[in-house]
Coordinates of C-alpha atoms in Angstrom, one line a residue:
M1 CA 46.3 49.6 132.2
H2 CA 47.3 50.0 135.8
I3 CA 50.0 47.4 135.5
K4 CA 51.4 49.1 132.4
K5 CA 51.5 52.4 134.3
I6 CA 53.4 50.8 137.1
L7 CA 55.9 49.2 134.7
N8 CA 56.5 52.6 133.0
I9 CA 57.2 54.2 136.4
R10 CA 59.6 51.5 137.4
Q11 CA 61.4 51.7 134.0
T12 CA 61.7 55.5 134.4
Q13 CA 63.1 55.1 138.0
S14 CA 65.5 52.4 136.7
E15 CA 66.8 54.7 134.0
S16 CA 67.1 57.6 136.4
L17 CA 69.1 55.5 138.8
G18 CA 71.3 54.3 135.9
G19 CA 72.0 57.9 134.9
W20 CA 73.0 58.9 138.4
L21 CA 75.3 55.9 138.7
M22 CA 77.0 56.6 135.4
S23 CA 77.5 60.2 136.3
L24 CA 78.7 59.4 139.8
P25 CA 82.5 59.0 138.9
A26 CA 82.4 62.4 137.1
V27 CA 80.6 64.1 140.0
L28 CA 83.0 62.6 142.6
G29 CA 86.0 63.7 140.4
L30 CA 84.6 67.3 140.2
A31 CA 84.0 67.4 143.9
L32 CA 87.4 65.9 144.8
F33 CA 89.6 67.9 142.4
M34 CA 87.7 71.1 141.9
A35 CA 85.0 71.9 144.6
F36 CA 87.0 70.7 147.6
P37 CA 90.3 72.5 146.7
F38 CA 88.4 75.7 146.0
L39 CA 86.5 75.6 149.3
L40 CA 89.8 74.9 151.0
A41 CA 91.3 77.9 149.2
I42 CA 88.4 80.1 150.5
G43 CA 89.0 78.9 154.0
L44 CA 92.8 79.5 153.8
S45 CA 92.4 82.9 152.4
F46 CA 91.0 84.1 155.7
T47 CA 94.1 82.9 157.6
N48 CA 97.8 84.0 157.9
L49 CA 99.1 80.5 157.1
R50 CA 102.7 80.6 155.9
M51 CA 104.7 77.5 155.2
G52 CA 107.7 77.1 157.6
S53 CA 106.5 80.0 159.9
P54 CA 106.8 79.3 163.6
L55 CA 103.8 81.5 164.3
P56 CA 100.5 79.8 164.8
T57 CA 97.8 80.0 162.1
R58 CA 95.1 82.5 163.0
F59 CA 92.0 84.0 161.4
I60 CA 92.7 87.4 159.9
G61 CA 89.4 88.1 158.1
F62 CA 89.8 90.0 154.8
E63 CA 93.3 91.2 155.5
A64 CA 94.8 89.0 152.8
Y65 CA 92.4 90.3 150.2
Q66 CA 93.3 93.9 151.2
R67 CA 97.0 93.1 150.8
V68 CA 96.4 91.5 147.4
L69 CA 94.2 94.3 146.0
T70 CA 96.8 96.9 147.0
D71 CA 99.8 94.9 145.8
P72 CA 101.3 96.7 142.7
S73 CA 102.7 93.4 141.4
F74 CA 99.2 91.7 141.5
L75 CA 97.6 94.8 139.9
R76 CA 100.2 94.7 137.1
A77 CA 99.6 91.0 136.6
L78 CA 95.9 91.6 136.4
M79 CA 96.4 94.4 133.8
N80 CA 98.7 92.1 131.8
N81 CA 96.0 89.4 131.8
G82 CA 93.4 91.8 130.7
L83 CA 95.6 93.1 127.9
F84 CA 96.5 89.5 126.9
A85 CA 92.8 88.5 126.6
L86 CA 91.8 91.7 124.8
I87 CA 94.4 91.2 122.1
V88 CA 94.8 87.4 121.8
V89 CA 91.1 86.4 121.9
P90 CA 89.8 88.4 118.9
L91 CA 93.1 88.0 116.9
Q92 CA 93.2 84.2 117.5
T93 CA 89.5 83.8 116.7
V94 CA 89.8 85.8 113.4
L95 CA 92.9 83.8 112.4
A96 CA 91.3 80.5 113.3
L97 CA 88.2 81.5 111.2
G98 CA 90.5 82.3 108.2
L99 CA 92.3 79.0 108.5
A100 CA 89.0 77.1 108.8
L101 CA 87.6 78.8 105.7
F102 CA 90.8 77.9 103.8
L103 CA 90.9 74.3 105.0
N104 CA 87.2 73.9 104.2
Q105 CA 88.0 74.1 100.5
K106 CA 88.6 71.0 98.3
F107 CA 92.1 70.7 97.0
K108 CA 95.0 68.2 96.9
G109 CA 96.9 67.9 100.1
I110 CA 94.1 69.2 102.3
M111 CA 94.7 66.5 105.0
F112 CA 98.4 67.6 105.1
F113 CA 97.5 71.2 105.7
R114 CA 94.9 70.3 108.4
T115 CA 97.5 68.2 110.2
L116 CA 100.1 70.9 109.8
F117 CA 98.0 73.7 111.3
F118 CA 96.7 71.5 114.1
M119 CA 100.0 70.0 115.1
P120 CA 101.1 72.8 117.5
V121 CA 98.1 72.1 119.7
V122 CA 99.4 68.6 120.6
F123 CA 102.8 69.9 121.6
P124 CA 103.2 70.7 125.3
L125 CA 103.5 74.4 126.1
S126 CA 106.9 73.9 127.8
L127 CA 108.3 72.5 124.5
V128 CA 106.7 75.2 122.5
S129 CA 108.1 77.9 124.8
V130 CA 111.6 76.5 124.5
V131 CA 111.4 76.5 120.7
W132 CA 110.1 80.1 120.7
I133 CA 113.0 81.1 123.0
L134 CA 115.4 79.9 120.4
M135 CA 113.4 81.7 117.7
Y136 CA 113.5 85.0 119.7
A137 CA 117.2 84.7 120.1
P138 CA 118.7 88.3 120.3
G139 CA 121.2 89.3 117.6
A140 CA 121.1 89.1 113.8
D141 CA 121.3 85.3 114.0
G142 CA 118.0 84.9 115.7
M143 CA 115.3 83.5 113.4
I144 CA 112.7 86.3 114.1
N145 CA 115.3 89.0 113.9
A146 CA 116.6 87.6 110.6
F147 CA 113.1 87.5 109.2
L148 CA 112.3 91.0 110.3
Q149 CA 115.6 92.3 108.8
F150 CA 114.8 90.4 105.5
I151 CA 111.3 91.8 105.0
S152 CA 112.4 95.3 106.1
F153 CA 115.6 95.3 103.9
G154 CA 117.7 95.8 107.0
Q155 CA 115.7 98.8 108.4
I156 CA 114.6 97.0 111.6
S157 CA 117.5 96.4 113.9
P158 CA 117.8 93.2 115.9
Q159 CA 115.8 93.1 119.2
D160 CA 116.1 91.2 122.4
F161 CA 112.4 90.4 122.5
L162 CA 112.2 88.6 125.8
H163 CA 114.2 91.2 127.8
N164 CA 112.5 94.3 126.4
P165 CA 109.7 95.6 128.6
Y166 CA 107.7 96.6 125.6
L167 CA 108.2 93.4 123.6
A168 CA 108.2 90.7 126.2
L169 CA 104.4 90.4 126.6
P170 CA 103.7 90.7 122.8
A171 CA 106.3 88.0 122.2
I172 CA 104.4 85.7 124.6
M173 CA 101.1 86.6 122.9
L174 CA 102.5 85.6 119.5
C175 CA 103.8 82.3 120.9
S176 CA 100.4 81.6 122.5
I177 CA 98.4 82.4 119.3
W178 CA 100.7 80.1 117.3
Q179 CA 100.2 77.2 119.7
G180 CA 96.4 77.6 120.3
V181 CA 94.9 78.7 117.0
G182 CA 94.7 75.1 115.8
F183 CA 92.2 74.2 118.5
Q184 CA 89.8 77.0 117.5
M185 CA 90.4 76.1 113.8
V186 CA 89.2 72.5 114.3
I187 CA 86.0 73.6 116.1
L188 CA 85.2 76.3 113.5
L189 CA 86.0 73.8 110.6
A190 CA 83.5 71.3 112.1
G191 CA 80.9 74.2 112.3
L192 CA 81.5 75.1 108.7
Q193 CA 81.1 71.5 107.5
S194 CA 77.8 71.3 109.4
I195 CA 76.2 74.2 107.4
P196 CA 73.6 72.7 105.0
D197 CA 74.4 73.2 101.3
V198 CA 70.8 74.2 100.7
L199 CA 71.5 77.6 102.4
Y200 CA 74.3 78.4 99.9
E201 CA 72.1 77.2 97.0
A202 CA 69.3 79.5 98.1
A203 CA 71.8 82.4 98.4
E204 CA 73.0 81.7 94.8
I205 CA 69.4 81.8 93.6
D206 CA 69.2 85.2 95.2
R207 CA 72.4 86.1 93.3
A208 CA 74.4 86.7 96.5
N209 CA 78.2 87.2 96.0
Q210 CA 80.8 85.4 98.1
W211 CA 81.0 88.2 100.7
Q212 CA 77.2 88.3 101.1
K213 CA 77.1 84.5 101.5
F214 CA 79.8 84.8 104.2
V215 CA 78.0 87.6 106.1
H216 CA 74.4 86.3 105.8
V217 CA 74.9 82.5 105.8
T218 CA 78.3 81.5 107.1
L219 CA 78.7 83.8 110.1
P220 CA 75.1 83.3 111.5
Q221 CA 75.5 79.5 111.2
L222 CA 78.9 79.7 113.0
R223 CA 77.4 81.7 115.8
N224 CA 77.5 78.9 118.5
P225 CA 81.0 77.6 117.6
L226 CA 82.3 81.2 117.6
I227 CA 80.8 81.9 121.1
F228 CA 82.2 78.6 122.4
T229 CA 85.7 79.3 121.1
A230 CA 85.7 82.9 122.4
L231 CA 84.7 81.7 125.8
V232 CA 87.3 78.9 126.0
T233 CA 90.0 81.2 124.6
T234 CA 89.2 83.9 127.2
I235 CA 89.4 81.4 130.1
L236 CA 92.7 80.1 128.7
A237 CA 94.0 83.6 128.3
F238 CA 93.5 84.3 132.0
R239 CA 95.4 81.0 132.8
V240 CA 98.6 82.0 131.1
F241 CA 101.5 80.6 133.1
D242 CA 103.8 78.1 131.3
Q243 CA 105.0 80.5 128.7
V244 CA 105.7 83.3 131.3
E245 CA 107.5 80.9 133.6
I246 CA 109.7 79.5 130.9
M247 CA 110.3 82.5 128.6
T248 CA 110.5 85.6 130.8
Q249 CA 109.9 84.6 134.5
G250 CA 107.5 87.6 134.6
G251 CA 110.1 90.1 133.6
P252 CA 111.6 92.4 132.8
N253 CA 110.5 94.3 135.9
G254 CA 107.1 92.6 135.9
A255 CA 106.3 93.6 132.3
S256 CA 105.0 90.1 131.4
T257 CA 103.9 88.8 134.8
T258 CA 100.4 87.3 135.1
V259 CA 98.0 86.5 137.9
M260 CA 98.8 82.7 137.7
Y261 CA 102.5 83.5 137.8
E262 CA 102.2 85.8 140.8
T263 CA 100.1 83.2 142.6
V264 CA 102.6 80.4 142.1
Q265 CA 105.5 82.8 143.1
T266 CA 103.6 83.8 146.3
I267 CA 102.9 80.3 147.5
F268 CA 106.1 78.5 146.4
N269 CA 108.8 81.2 146.7
R270 CA 107.3 83.4 149.4
Q271 CA 105.4 80.5 151.0
Q272 CA 102.4 82.8 151.8
V273 CA 99.6 80.3 151.6
G274 CA 96.9 82.6 152.8
Q275 CA 97.7 85.4 150.5
S276 CA 98.0 83.1 147.4
S277 CA 94.7 81.5 148.3
A278 CA 93.1 85.0 148.3
M279 CA 94.6 85.6 144.8
T280 CA 93.1 82.4 143.5
V281 CA 89.6 83.3 144.9
I282 CA 89.8 86.8 143.4
F283 CA 91.0 85.3 140.1
F284 CA 88.1 82.8 140.1
I285 CA 85.5 85.4 140.7
L286 CA 87.0 87.6 138.0
V287 CA 86.9 84.9 135.4
L288 CA 83.4 83.8 136.4
V289 CA 82.1 87.3 136.1
I290 CA 83.7 87.7 132.6
T291 CA 82.3 84.4 131.5
L292 CA 78.8 85.2 132.7
V293 CA 78.9 88.7 131.0
Q294 CA 79.9 87.0 127.7
R295 CA 77.2 84.4 128.0
S296 CA 74.6 87.1 128.9
A297 CA 75.7 89.3 125.9
A298 CA 75.4 86.3 123.6
K299 CA 72.0 85.4 125.0
Q300 CA 70.7 89.0 124.5
E301 CA 71.9 89.0 120.9
R302 CA 70.1 85.7 120.2
E303 CA 66.9 87.1 121.7
I304 CA 67.2 90.3 119.5
E305 CA 67.6 88.1 116.4

């Protein structure tokens, strides 16, 4: 009995050691590529480091944070990021849910449609942005302009979407939704296919119609996939950069700038390493707070249920 107990302890220790060894590469990767750069950014944010400057680097405390938080360009970028997330996250989630419900049906050519709707996800954002620049071409010959004129019987005049301060950000939103909706769709489709048929059979016995099945069976069963996709989409919405850099360069007059775009401009064009580090730290804290609030709200809803 005593020997068996010793063997069990040794087996547990061996399994524990094996688990740590297998997770070591991932832990080292996270430490090297995420934790260390972030800690370095925190340290640099308290300095006046500027590339190419002859002045010595010195500690300036929270001065960089004060400059960032009073910078109109940064505040405009922050507002654009918030607006982007408020519109894109719910719109893209609802669209992805609709596509997942459609592609969960059984009909000929289902694999073709699943591939078609997921295809934009595998394209690099730089390529997608270039394609949408061509689609947004100003003048009556532009694809989007031609489409709008067709459906409005010529009542909508051609627009220069990417150089209009009111249309530049919505144009980037539309491009982002088109490119990213396939990712959400696949996750929600997997969630739909994991719902047991017995739940729908029970609902039929209770004479529930299609809408009642959707509200009382489908949506509750999709709760975790919906929370996951909303969290991921929110984080991605705050990381918008490629589309802005390629399609509008933050213009016109900062109408489509974002925090990531301002950060890159600050460090590479203005060479203000300390100030850009402060931007990244503020941005990280903001995204972390939003994520924790979302998780907390989801947890409270689960406890109420």
